[in-house]
C-alpha atoms as a printed R data frame, in Angstrom:
    type eleno elety resid chain resno       x       y      z
1   ATOM     1    CA   MET     A     1  -6.887   9.893 19.544
2   ATOM     2    CA   GLN     A     2  -8.326  13.368 19.345
3   ATOM     3    CA   ARG     A     3 -11.919  13.882 20.433
4   ATOM     4    CA   ILE     A     4 -13.181  16.350 17.829
5   ATOM     5    CA   ALA     A     5 -16.884  15.698 17.295
6   ATOM     6    CA   LEU     A     6 -20.262  14.971 18.844
7   ATOM     7    CA   PHE     A     7 -23.213  13.164 17.259
8   ATOM     8    CA   GLU     A     8 -26.660  14.549 18.093
9   ATOM     9    CA   LYS     A     9 -30.213  13.889 16.966
10  ATOM    10    CA   VAL     A    10 -31.889  16.450 14.749
11  ATOM    11    CA   SER     A    11 -35.186  17.734 16.119
12  ATOM    12    CA   LYS     A    12 -38.206  15.466 15.842
13  ATOM    13    CA   LYS     A    13 -39.846  18.064 13.570
14  ATOM    14    CA   GLN     A    14 -36.884  18.019 11.139
15  ATOM    15    CA   PHE     A    15 -36.652  14.222 11.152
16  ATOM    16    CA   LEU     A    16 -40.370  13.753 10.444
17  ATOM    17    CA   ALA     A    17 -40.290  16.395  7.686
18  ATOM    18    CA   ASP     A    18 -37.316  14.692  6.022
19  ATOM    19    CA   LEU     A    19 -38.971  11.264  6.304
20  ATOM    20    CA   GLN     A    20 -42.031  12.587  4.447
21  ATOM    21    CA   ALA     A    21 -39.961  14.510  1.893
22  ATOM    22    CA   ASN     A    22 -38.146  11.280  1.014
23  ATOM    23    CA   GLY     A    23 -41.186   9.021  0.704
24  ATOM    24    CA   PHE     A    24 -41.265   7.452  4.172
25  ATOM    25    CA   SER     A    25 -44.141   7.403  6.625
26  ATOM    26    CA   ALA     A    26 -43.669  10.095  9.292
27  ATOM    27    CA   ASP     A    27 -43.772   7.610 12.165
28  ATOM    28    CA   LYS     A    28 -43.014   9.438 15.426
29  ATOM    29    CA   GLU     A    29 -41.832   6.210 17.075
30  ATOM    30    CA   LEU     A    30 -38.907   6.014 14.621
31  ATOM    31    CA   TYR     A    31 -37.473   9.175 16.164
32  ATOM    32    CA   GLU     A    32 -37.351   7.671 19.653
33  ATOM    33    CA   ASP     A    33 -35.457   4.632 18.356
34  ATOM    34    CA   ILE     A    34 -32.694   6.493 16.476
35  ATOM    35    CA   ARG     A    35 -29.317   4.997 17.410
36  ATOM    36    CA   PHE     A    36 -26.223   7.154 17.561
37  ATOM    37    CA   PRO     A    37 -23.315   6.115 15.317
38  ATOM    38    CA   LYS     A    38 -20.831   3.931 17.159
39  ATOM    39    CA   ARG     A    39 -17.497   2.247 16.542
40  ATOM    40    CA   ALA     A    40 -17.695  -1.545 16.638
41  ATOM    41    CA   THR     A    41 -14.275  -2.019 18.252
42  ATOM    42    CA   LYS     A    42 -11.620   0.060 19.989
43  ATOM    43    CA   GLY     A    43  -9.438  -0.057 16.865
44  ATOM    44    CA   SER     A    44 -12.197   0.857 14.384
45  ATOM    45    CA   ALA     A    45 -11.820   4.089 12.429
46  ATOM    46    CA   GLY     A    46 -15.426   4.057 11.226
47  ATOM    47    CA   TYR     A    47 -18.581   4.930 13.137
48  ATOM    48    CA   ASP     A    48 -21.445   2.677 12.066
49  ATOM    49    CA   PHE     A    49 -24.678   4.469 11.118
50  ATOM    50    CA   TYR     A    50 -27.838   2.442 11.749
51  ATOM    51    CA   LEU     A    51 -31.021   2.297  9.703
52  ATOM    52    CA   PRO     A    52 -33.851   4.084 11.515
53  ATOM    53    CA   MET     A    53 -36.455   1.965  9.687
54  ATOM    54    CA   ASP     A    54 -36.889  -1.306  7.786
55  ATOM    55    CA   LEU     A    55 -35.815  -0.873  4.189
56  ATOM    56    CA   THR     A    56 -36.596  -2.717  0.955
57  ATOM    57    CA   LEU     A    57 -34.505  -1.668 -2.018
58  ATOM    58    CA   ARG     A    58 -35.199  -3.192 -5.431
59  ATOM    59    CA   PHE     A    59 -32.482  -3.718 -8.029
60  ATOM    60    CA   GLU     A    60 -31.207  -0.367 -9.384
61  ATOM    61    CA   GLU     A    61 -33.489   1.525 -7.001
62  ATOM    62    CA   SER     A    62 -32.070   4.571 -5.252
63  ATOM    63    CA   ILE     A    63 -33.311   5.947 -1.966
64  ATOM    64    CA   ARG     A    64 -32.412   8.850  0.313
65  ATOM    65    CA   ILE     A    65 -32.428   7.828  3.968
66  ATOM    66    CA   PRO     A    66 -32.864  10.390  6.748
67  ATOM    67    CA   SER     A    67 -30.480   9.208  9.479
68  ATOM    68    CA   GLY     A    68 -31.881  11.439 12.234
69  ATOM    69    CA   ILE     A    69 -28.271  12.368 13.052
70  ATOM    70    CA   ARG     A    70 -26.262  15.574 12.830
71  ATOM    71    CA   CYS     A    71 -22.600  16.046 13.730
72  ATOM    72    CA   LYS     A    72 -20.950  18.910 15.553
73  ATOM    73    CA   MET     A    73 -17.202  18.853 14.832
74  ATOM    74    CA   GLU     A    74 -14.223  21.089 15.217
75  ATOM    75    CA   SER     A    75 -13.080  23.251 12.316
76  ATOM    76    CA   GLY     A    76 -10.430  21.547 10.177
77  ATOM    77    CA   TRP     A    77 -12.203  18.177 10.220
78  ATOM    78    CA   VAL     A    78 -14.614  16.436  7.846
79  ATOM    79    CA   LEU     A    79 -16.811  13.375  8.324
80  ATOM    80    CA   THR     A    80 -16.584  11.061  5.300
81  ATOM    81    CA   LEU     A    81 -19.226   8.384  4.673
82  ATOM    82    CA   TYR     A    82 -18.753   4.993  3.016
83  ATOM    83    CA   PRO     A    83 -20.912   1.883  2.585
84  ATOM    84    CA   ARG     A    84 -20.201  -0.835  5.146
85  ATOM    85    CA   SER     A    85 -17.954  -3.440  3.553
86  ATOM    86    CA   SER     A    86 -20.415  -6.273  4.187
87  ATOM    87    CA   LEU     A    87 -23.257  -4.534  2.330
88  ATOM    88    CA   GLY     A    88 -21.014  -3.373 -0.480
89  ATOM    89    CA   THR     A    89 -19.567  -6.812 -1.163
90  ATOM    90    CA   LYS     A    90 -22.726  -8.842 -0.518
91  ATOM    91    CA   TYR     A    91 -25.272  -6.585 -2.265
92  ATOM    92    CA   GLN     A    92 -23.187  -3.959 -4.106
93  ATOM    93    CA   LEU     A    93 -24.994  -1.182 -2.229
94  ATOM    94    CA   GLN     A    94 -23.323   2.095 -3.151
95  ATOM    95    CA   LEU     A    95 -23.536   5.691 -2.053
96  ATOM    96    CA   ASP     A    96 -24.839   7.720 -4.974
97  ATOM    97    CA   ASN     A    97 -22.099  10.324 -4.503
98  ATOM    98    CA   THR     A    98 -19.462   7.546 -3.996
99  ATOM    99    CA   VAL     A    99 -18.145   9.176 -0.783
100 ATOM   100    CA   GLY     A   100 -20.282  11.338  1.457
101 ATOM   101    CA   VAL     A   101 -18.626  14.518  2.729
102 ATOM   102    CA   ILE     A   102 -20.069  16.167  5.826
103 ATOM   103    CA   ASP     A   103 -18.382  19.525  6.434
104 ATOM   104    CA   ALA     A   104 -18.131  21.046  9.908
105 ATOM   105    CA   ASP     A   105 -20.340  23.998  8.893
106 ATOM   106    CA   TYR     A   106 -23.110  21.664  7.707
107 ATOM   107    CA   TYR     A   107 -24.128  21.467 11.378
108 ATOM   108    CA   HIS     A   108 -25.541  25.010 11.036
109 ATOM   109    CA   ALA     A   109 -27.472  24.401  7.785
110 ATOM   110    CA   GLU     A   110 -31.190  25.184  7.488
111 ATOM   111    CA   ASN     A   111 -31.995  21.472  7.811
112 ATOM   112    CA   GLU     A   112 -30.111  21.314 11.163
113 ATOM   113    CA   GLY     A   113 -27.247  19.492  9.448
114 ATOM   114    CA   HIS     A   114 -29.399  16.378  9.084
115 ATOM   115    CA   ILE     A   115 -27.229  13.662  7.543
116 ATOM   116    CA   LEU     A   116 -29.171  12.232  4.600
117 ATOM   117    CA   ILE     A   117 -27.688   9.162  2.955
118 ATOM   118    CA   GLN     A   118 -28.574   8.247 -0.622
119 ATOM   119    CA   ILE     A   119 -27.816   4.676 -1.707
120 ATOM   120    CA   THR     A   120 -28.514   2.516 -4.756
121 ATOM   121    CA   ASN     A   121 -28.869  -1.251 -5.041
122 ATOM   122    CA   HIS     A   122 -26.509  -2.438 -7.810
123 ATOM   123    CA   SER     A   123 -26.830  -6.131 -6.906
124 ATOM   124    CA   LEU     A   124 -24.991  -8.312 -9.399
125 ATOM   125    CA   LYS     A   125 -27.718 -10.916 -8.853
126 ATOM   126    CA   LYS     A   126 -30.360  -8.255 -9.613
127 ATOM   127    CA   GLU     A   127 -32.043  -9.049 -6.315
128 ATOM   128    CA   THR     A   128 -34.103  -6.997 -3.924
129 ATOM   129    CA   VAL     A   129 -32.270  -6.132 -0.712
130 ATOM   130    CA   GLN     A   130 -34.177  -6.143  2.571
131 ATOM   131    CA   LEU     A   131 -32.545  -4.579  5.620
132 ATOM   132    CA   LYS     A   132 -33.973  -4.409  9.113
133 ATOM   133    CA   LYS     A   133 -34.231  -1.334 11.289
134 ATOM   134    CA   GLY     A   134 -31.045  -1.059 13.353
135 ATOM   135    CA   THR     A   135 -28.797  -2.578 10.673
136 ATOM   136    CA   ALA     A   136 -25.405  -0.866 10.419
137 ATOM   137    CA   PHE     A   137 -25.316   0.211  6.758
138 ATOM   138    CA   ILE     A   138 -22.889   3.121  6.441
139 ATOM   139    CA   GLN     A   139 -19.687   4.011  8.237
140 ATOM   140    CA   GLY     A   140 -18.365   7.478  8.914
141 ATOM   141    CA   VAL     A   141 -14.666   8.294  9.271
142 ATOM   142    CA   PHE     A   142 -13.346  11.627 10.564
143 ATOM   143    CA   LEU     A   143 -10.436  13.094  8.615
144 ATOM   144    CA   PRO     A   144  -8.431  16.293  9.053
145 ATOM   145    CA   PHE     A   145  -8.080  18.550  6.017
146 ATOM   146    CA   GLY     A   146  -6.037  21.571  4.971
147 ATOM   147    CA   ILE     A   147  -6.546  24.607  2.765
148 ATOM   148    CA   THR     A   148  -4.237  26.485  0.427
149 ATOM   149    CA   GLU     A   149  -2.197  29.437  1.630
150 ATOM   150    CA   GLU     A   150  -4.059  31.854 -0.641
151 ATOM   151    CA   ASP     A   151  -7.551  30.654  0.307
152 ATOM   152    CA   GLU     A   152  -9.781  33.627  1.186
153 ATOM   153    CA   THR     A   153 -13.195  31.951  1.171
154 ATOM   154    CA   ASP     A   154 -15.549  33.698  3.586
155 ATOM   155    CA   ARG     A   155 -18.964  32.511  2.340
156 ATOM   156    CA   ARG     A   156 -21.172  30.887  4.992
157 ATOM   157    CA   ARG     A   157 -23.335  27.811  4.452
158 ATOM   158    CA   VAL     A   158 -27.078  28.310  4.417
159 ATOM   159    CA   GLY     A   159 -28.644  25.344  2.659
160 ATOM   160    CA   GLY     A   160 -28.624  21.664  3.413
161 ATOM   161    CA   PHE     A   161 -27.993  18.500  1.376
162 ATOM   162    CA   GLY     A   162 -25.992  19.343 -1.771
163 ATOM   163    CA   SER     A   163 -26.266  23.084 -1.172
164 ATOM   164    CA   THR     A   164 -22.687  24.041 -2.022
165 ATOM   165    CA   GLY     A   165 -22.878  22.587 -5.557
């Protein structure tokens, strides 16, 4: 296994600002309790991301969750995000962009590379989903990537979430 990345917390100021911007109470205690992503077993590819707060998500409701986490990784790697299997199959929780893509240069974005995760409740039973703080809800998998031989891109990232679109 190659060790190519490091998870860090964003600053408390950034976390609290992103909580407020996404409709959450800017509770300073939430910052202290942020858990770093972790693999569940030695053979796991995915790093579980944990909810930093209790969450209630009504049927067909979408919400953007500030994780409090940023990721410093080597060039040539990407962190991809997927719903945890248990939440996808039990509640049909889905990432709004189907697969999250965290580029290495996102770490240097204006928002400190804060990983924001937007999910929607598509429950087949049309039920409200309630998840407790600390629940593993997303998993991140590191993947190497390549570029074409004629690629001459030299633009640098400035913005945050969705800024390259």
